[in-house]
Coordinates of C-alpha atoms in Angstrom, one line a residue:
G191 CA -45.2 -9.1 -75.9
Q192 CA -43.1 -12.2 -76.8
A193 CA -41.6 -14.0 -73.8
K194 CA -37.8 -14.0 -73.7
F195 CA -37.3 -16.6 -71.0
S196 CA -39.1 -19.7 -70.0
H197 CA -38.4 -21.5 -66.7
P198 CA -39.9 -24.9 -65.6
V199 CA -41.7 -24.7 -62.3
D200 CA -39.3 -27.4 -61.1
N201 CA -36.5 -24.8 -61.2
L202 CA -38.4 -22.3 -58.9
F203 CA -36.7 -22.4 -55.5
Q204 CA -38.6 -19.7 -53.5
V205 CA -41.2 -17.0 -53.9
E206 CA -40.3 -14.0 -51.7
K207 CA -43.1 -11.6 -51.0
A208 CA -42.0 -8.4 -49.4
L209 CA -43.9 -7.5 -46.3
G210 CA -43.2 -3.8 -46.4
D211 CA -44.3 -3.2 -50.0
L212 CA -47.2 -5.6 -50.9
R213 CA -46.5 -5.0 -54.6
L214 CA -42.9 -6.3 -54.5
L215 CA -42.2 -9.9 -55.5
K216 CA -38.9 -11.8 -56.0
L217 CA -38.7 -15.2 -57.8
H218 CA -35.6 -17.2 -56.9
F219 CA -34.6 -20.1 -59.2
K220 CA -32.2 -23.0 -58.4
Q221 CA -29.6 -21.8 -60.9
G222 CA -29.1 -18.7 -58.9
R223 CA -31.1 -16.4 -61.1
T224 CA -33.5 -14.0 -59.4
Y225 CA -36.3 -11.9 -60.9
T226 CA -37.6 -8.9 -59.1
Y227 CA -40.9 -7.3 -59.9
I228 CA -43.0 -4.4 -58.6
F229 CA -46.6 -4.9 -59.6
P230 CA -49.1 -2.0 -60.1
S231 CA -51.0 -3.1 -57.0
A232 CA -51.0 -5.7 -54.2
A233 CA -54.0 -7.3 -55.9
E234 CA -52.1 -7.7 -59.1
R235 CA -49.2 -9.4 -57.2
Y236 CA -51.8 -11.7 -55.5
R237 CA -53.3 -12.7 -58.9
F238 CA -49.9 -13.5 -60.4
C239 CA -49.0 -15.7 -57.4
E240 CA -52.3 -17.5 -57.7
C241 CA -51.4 -18.4 -61.3
L242 CA -48.0 -19.5 -60.2
Y243 CA -49.5 -21.8 -57.6
S244 CA -51.9 -23.2 -60.1
L245 CA -48.9 -24.2 -62.3
S246 CA -47.3 -25.8 -59.3
S247 CA -50.4 -27.8 -58.4
F248 CA -50.8 -28.9 -62.0
Q249 CA -47.2 -30.1 -62.0
E250 CA -47.7 -32.0 -58.8
N251 CA -50.8 -33.7 -60.1
M252 CA -49.0 -34.7 -63.3
K253 CA -46.2 -36.2 -61.3
D254 CA -48.7 -38.3 -59.3
L255 CA -50.0 -39.6 -62.6
G256 CA -46.5 -40.2 -63.9
R257 CA -47.0 -37.9 -66.8
S258 CA -44.8 -35.3 -68.4
T259 CA -44.8 -31.8 -66.9
T260 CA -43.1 -29.8 -69.6
L261 CA -46.2 -27.6 -70.1
A262 CA -45.8 -26.3 -66.5
S263 CA -43.5 -23.4 -67.0
I264 CA -43.1 -19.8 -66.1
K265 CA -42.6 -17.3 -69.0
M266 CA -40.7 -14.1 -68.3
D267 CA -40.7 -11.3 -70.7
R268 CA -37.7 -9.7 -68.9
T269 CA -36.0 -9.2 -65.6
T270 CA -37.6 -6.2 -63.9
S271 CA -35.6 -4.2 -61.4
V272 CA -37.0 -2.6 -58.3
G273 CA -38.9 0.6 -59.3
E274 CA -40.2 -0.7 -62.6
S275 CA -43.7 -2.0 -63.1
L276 CA -44.9 -5.3 -64.5
T277 CA -48.2 -4.8 -66.3
G278 CA -50.6 -7.0 -68.2
I279 CA -51.0 -9.6 -65.4
G280 CA -54.7 -9.0 -64.6
G281 CA -56.1 -11.2 -67.4
I282 CA -53.9 -14.3 -66.8
G283 CA -55.7 -17.5 -65.7
G284 CA -59.2 -16.0 -65.8
F285 CA -58.6 -13.3 -63.1
K286 CA -59.9 -9.9 -63.9
P287 CA -59.0 -6.5 -62.3
G288 CA -61.2 -5.9 -59.3
D289 CA -61.5 -9.5 -58.4
T290 CA -61.5 -10.0 -54.6
E291 CA -58.8 -12.1 -52.9
D292 CA -59.9 -15.5 -51.6
T293 CA -58.8 -16.9 -48.3
E294 CA -57.2 -20.3 -48.3
R295 CA -57.6 -22.3 -45.2
I296 CA -54.9 -24.7 -44.2
A297 CA -54.4 -27.3 -41.4
V298 CA -51.1 -27.1 -39.5
Y299 CA -49.8 -29.8 -37.3
V300 CA -47.4 -28.8 -34.5
G301 CA -45.7 -31.5 -32.4
T302 CA -42.9 -31.6 -29.8
W303 CA -41.0 -34.6 -28.6
N304 CA -38.2 -35.0 -26.0
M305 CA -36.6 -38.1 -27.4
G306 CA -34.3 -38.9 -24.5
E307 CA -31.3 -39.4 -26.8
T308 CA -32.9 -42.5 -28.5
P309 CA -33.5 -43.1 -32.2
P310 CA -37.0 -42.5 -33.6
E311 CA -39.0 -45.6 -34.4
I312 CA -42.5 -46.0 -35.7
L313 CA -44.3 -42.6 -35.5
S314 CA -47.8 -43.7 -36.6
Q315 CA -49.3 -43.1 -33.1
W316 CA -48.0 -39.6 -33.1
V317 CA -48.2 -38.4 -36.7
L318 CA -51.2 -38.9 -38.9
P319 CA -49.8 -38.8 -42.5
S320 CA -51.1 -36.5 -45.2
R321 CA -53.9 -35.1 -43.0
Y322 CA -52.4 -31.7 -42.7
D323 CA -51.0 -29.1 -45.1
V324 CA -48.0 -28.2 -43.0
Y325 CA -46.2 -30.2 -40.3
V326 CA -43.9 -28.6 -37.8
F327 CA -41.8 -30.8 -35.4
G328 CA -39.7 -29.8 -32.5
T329 CA -37.4 -32.3 -30.7
Q330 CA -35.2 -32.1 -27.7
E331 CA -32.5 -34.4 -26.4
S332 CA -32.3 -35.9 -29.9
T333 CA -28.6 -36.7 -30.1
Y334 CA -27.8 -40.3 -30.4
E335 CA -25.7 -42.7 -32.5
H336 CA -27.4 -42.3 -35.9
R337 CA -28.5 -45.3 -37.8
S338 CA -26.3 -46.8 -40.6
A339 CA -28.5 -45.4 -43.4
Y340 CA -27.7 -41.8 -42.4
S341 CA -24.5 -39.8 -42.1
N342 CA -25.6 -37.9 -39.0
C343 CA -28.3 -37.6 -36.4
E344 CA -30.0 -34.6 -37.9
E345 CA -30.3 -36.3 -41.3
D346 CA -31.7 -39.4 -39.5
I347 CA -34.4 -37.5 -37.6
F348 CA -35.5 -35.2 -40.5
A349 CA -35.7 -38.1 -43.0
T350 CA -37.8 -40.1 -40.5
L351 CA -40.2 -37.2 -39.9
L352 CA -40.5 -36.5 -43.6
E353 CA -41.4 -40.1 -44.2
A354 CA -44.0 -40.0 -41.5
C355 CA -45.7 -36.9 -43.1
G356 CA -46.4 -38.7 -46.4
K357 CA -44.9 -39.1 -49.8
S358 CA -46.2 -35.8 -51.2
F359 CA -44.4 -33.6 -48.7
K360 CA -41.2 -31.5 -49.0
K361 CA -38.9 -30.1 -46.3
I362 CA -39.2 -26.3 -46.1
A363 CA -36.8 -25.7 -43.3
G364 CA -34.7 -27.6 -40.7
S365 CA -32.2 -26.5 -38.0
S366 CA -30.4 -28.0 -35.1
L367 CA -28.9 -26.5 -31.9
W368 CA -27.1 -29.4 -30.2
G369 CA -30.0 -31.8 -29.4
I370 CA -32.7 -29.2 -30.0
R371 CA -34.1 -29.4 -33.6
I372 CA -37.0 -28.0 -35.6
A373 CA -38.2 -29.1 -39.0
V374 CA -41.0 -27.8 -41.3
F375 CA -42.6 -29.9 -44.0
A376 CA -45.4 -28.9 -46.5
K377 CA -47.4 -30.6 -49.2
G378 CA -45.7 -30.3 -52.6
K379 CA -48.6 -28.3 -54.0
H380 CA -48.0 -25.6 -51.3
V381 CA -44.2 -25.3 -51.7
H382 CA -44.3 -22.3 -54.0
K383 CA -46.8 -20.5 -51.7
I384 CA -44.1 -20.4 -49.0
G385 CA -41.4 -17.7 -48.9
N386 CA -39.3 -15.4 -46.8
V387 CA -38.0 -18.4 -44.8
Q388 CA -35.8 -17.3 -41.9
I389 CA -34.1 -19.3 -39.2
S390 CA -32.3 -18.2 -36.0
Q391 CA -31.0 -19.8 -32.8
K392 CA -30.3 -18.8 -29.2
P393 CA -28.4 -21.1 -26.8
T394 CA -29.3 -20.5 -23.1
G395 CA -27.2 -23.2 -21.5
F396 CA -24.1 -22.7 -19.3
A397 CA -22.8 -19.1 -19.7
H398 CA -25.6 -18.5 -22.3
I399 CA -23.4 -20.1 -25.0
L400 CA -24.0 -23.9 -24.6
G401 CA -26.8 -25.3 -26.7
N402 CA -28.0 -28.0 -24.4
K403 CA -30.7 -25.5 -23.6
G404 CA -32.1 -22.8 -25.8
G405 CA -34.4 -22.2 -28.7
I406 CA -34.7 -22.2 -32.5
C407 CA -37.0 -19.9 -34.4
V408 CA -38.3 -20.6 -38.0
S409 CA -40.6 -18.1 -39.7
F410 CA -42.0 -17.9 -43.2
T411 CA -45.0 -16.5 -45.2
F412 CA -47.7 -18.8 -46.5
N413 CA -49.3 -16.8 -49.3
D414 CA -49.3 -13.4 -47.6
T415 CA -49.7 -14.7 -44.0
P416 CA -46.5 -14.6 -41.9
L417 CA -46.1 -17.5 -39.5
C418 CA -43.5 -18.2 -36.8
F419 CA -42.6 -21.4 -34.9
I420 CA -40.2 -21.5 -31.9
N421 CA -39.0 -24.7 -30.4
C422 CA -37.2 -24.6 -27.1
H423 CA -35.7 -26.6 -24.3
L424 CA -35.7 -24.5 -21.1
A425 CA -33.8 -24.9 -17.8
A426 CA -34.7 -28.0 -15.8
R427 CA -35.5 -28.5 -12.1
K428 CA -38.6 -27.4 -10.2
S429 CA -37.0 -24.5 -8.4
R430 CA -35.7 -22.7 -11.5
V431 CA -38.9 -20.9 -12.6
K432 CA -37.2 -17.5 -12.9
V433 CA -34.4 -19.0 -15.0
R434 CA -37.0 -20.5 -17.4
N435 CA -38.7 -17.2 -17.7
M436 CA -35.3 -15.6 -18.5
N437 CA -34.6 -18.3 -21.1
V438 CA -37.8 -17.3 -22.9
S439 CA -36.9 -13.6 -22.8
E440 CA -33.4 -14.4 -24.2
I441 CA -34.9 -16.4 -27.1
I442 CA -37.4 -13.6 -27.9
G443 CA -34.7 -10.9 -27.6
T444 CA -32.2 -12.7 -29.8
C445 CA -34.2 -14.2 -32.6
R446 CA -34.9 -11.3 -34.8
H447 CA -36.8 -11.9 -38.0
G448 CA -38.5 -9.7 -40.5
R449 CA -38.6 -6.2 -39.0
K450 CA -35.5 -6.4 -36.8
H451 CA -36.6 -3.8 -34.3
I452 CA -39.8 -5.7 -33.4
D453 CA -39.9 -8.9 -31.3
V454 CA -40.7 -12.0 -33.2
V455 CA -43.8 -12.6 -31.1
D456 CA -45.3 -9.3 -32.0
Q457 CA -45.0 -9.2 -35.8
F458 CA -46.4 -12.4 -37.1
H459 CA -50.1 -13.3 -37.7
H460 CA -49.6 -16.6 -35.8
V461 CA -46.8 -17.6 -33.4
F462 CA -46.5 -21.2 -32.2
W463 CA -44.3 -21.8 -29.1
L464 CA -43.4 -25.5 -28.6
G465 CA -40.9 -27.6 -26.9
D466 CA -39.8 -29.0 -23.5
L467 CA -40.5 -25.9 -21.4
N468 CA -39.8 -27.8 -18.1
Y469 CA -42.3 -26.0 -15.9
R470 CA -43.6 -28.3 -13.3
T471 CA -46.8 -29.0 -11.4
N472 CA -47.4 -27.4 -8.0
M473 CA -49.1 -30.5 -6.6
E474 CA -47.5 -33.0 -4.3
W475 CA -46.3 -36.3 -6.0
A476 CA -49.1 -38.5 -4.6
D477 CA -51.8 -36.0 -5.5
T478 CA -50.4 -35.7 -9.0
L479 CA -50.4 -39.5 -9.5
E480 CA -54.0 -39.6 -8.3
R481 CA -55.1 -37.0 -10.8
V482 CA -53.3 -38.9 -13.6
K483 CA -55.1 -42.2 -12.7
E484 CA -58.4 -40.4 -12.7
K485 CA -57.5 -38.6 -16.0
K486 CA -58.2 -35.2 -14.5
Y487 CA -55.6 -33.5 -16.7
R488 CA -57.3 -30.1 -16.6
E489 CA -56.7 -29.9 -12.9
L490 CA -53.0 -30.7 -13.5
Q491 CA -52.9 -28.0 -16.2
R492 CA -54.4 -25.4 -14.0
D493 CA -52.2 -26.0 -11.0
N494 CA -48.7 -25.7 -12.6
Q495 CA -45.9 -23.2 -12.8
L496 CA -46.4 -22.2 -16.4
A497 CA -50.1 -21.4 -15.8
D498 CA -49.2 -19.3 -12.8
E499 CA -46.4 -17.4 -14.6
M500 CA -48.6 -16.7 -17.6
L501 CA -51.4 -15.5 -15.4
E502 CA -49.1 -13.0 -13.7
G503 CA -47.7 -11.8 -17.0
R504 CA -44.2 -12.9 -16.3
V505 CA -43.8 -15.1 -19.3
L506 CA -45.3 -15.8 -22.8
C507 CA -47.8 -12.9 -22.4
G508 CA -50.7 -13.1 -24.9
F509 CA -50.2 -16.8 -25.6
N510 CA -52.9 -19.4 -25.2
E511 CA -51.9 -22.9 -24.1
G512 CA -53.7 -25.7 -26.0
A513 CA -55.8 -28.3 -24.2
I514 CA -53.9 -31.3 -22.7
D515 CA -55.8 -34.5 -23.1
F516 CA -53.1 -37.0 -22.4
A517 CA -51.1 -38.2 -19.3
P518 CA -47.8 -36.6 -18.4
T519 CA -44.8 -38.4 -19.9
Y520 CA -42.0 -36.9 -17.8
R521 CA -39.4 -39.6 -16.7
W522 CA -41.3 -42.3 -18.6
Q523 CA -39.5 -45.6 -17.9
R524 CA -38.3 -47.2 -21.1
G525 CA -39.7 -50.6 -21.8
V526 CA -42.3 -50.4 -19.0
E527 CA -46.0 -49.9 -19.6

C-alpha cells in the first residue's frame, strides 16, 4: 500500500532487536517516535534489517562523496503495535522468502590503558585507525585537569579516542566511574546494525561504594549477535588476590543486562574482560627483570597470580587470556626510556 510516513536514515537513532522473540523489532528515531513491529518470521526481520543497513551504507557513501542523501529514507506504512504482523517485506531489496542468512564478519579492537592521571597524547602507536569495524577502549586512573578545548575529563578522553579511530567512526556508548572509563566506537556504516545498548557500573572501592576501584559493563547486539565488554580496575597490592577475586564476583553479580536472572558472562555470544586487573607475577624481582630483558613474556604469563586463579577455577572461569607479546609496563617511569 501507499506509505504514510517517510523518515530519513539520519533520524534513526537505534535499532532494537528483541532477544526473546526473534520476530520483534523496534525502530527508535531521534524525535522520540518509536515504531514496533512483529514480523511473520525471524528471517523476515533479518531481511528487513539488511535493507535498512543497505540504506545506511548508501547514505555514508554519499556523505563521503559530498552528495545529497535525500534518497536514503525509510518508508513506514503505519505504526504496528506488538501482536500485529508486518507483511510484504520479503521482496524488498532483491531478497526472496527462503533466502539463507549470511554471516557478516567484523574485526573488533579491544584496548586497555592505565593512564596514571595524565592527559592522552598521540595514540598512533597504540591505535591503528580505520583498521577495525568496532573499537572498545577501557581506561583506568584517567582523572586529570582536562585540556582547555574540553569541558571535562571524560569529554577530553572520549574525543581523543574517537579521533584516533578515524573520521568515519561514531560513538556508540561511553561511561565513567571515577577514573575508570569505557568507550565504544563503530564505523558509520555499522551504526544501525547496533542495538540494545546497555550500561551498568559496580564500584568496589572502600566500603564497596567508592569508585576508585570497580567495573563498567557495556553490552549491545551487532546484527543479532550479543556482545559484552567489561572494563575494570581491581584491588592493588600483591597480597590481595582474594580481594581481586571478590571484586570480579561483585562486578558480575551486580551488572545485570538482558535477562536479569542470568549473569552477564553467561548470556552473550562473546564477552571481553579488560582493564587493570592488578594480579602480579609470582617471580622474584630479579628473575622478572631477567625474563623481561630476554623477552620471555610467556614465562611471565604462565607464572602469575591470574593464571593460577583461573586454573583453579576461582576467577574468570571459562575465559581465555590473550597472548602477551610486550614487556610489562607497571610503574613505568615517566620521561625515562
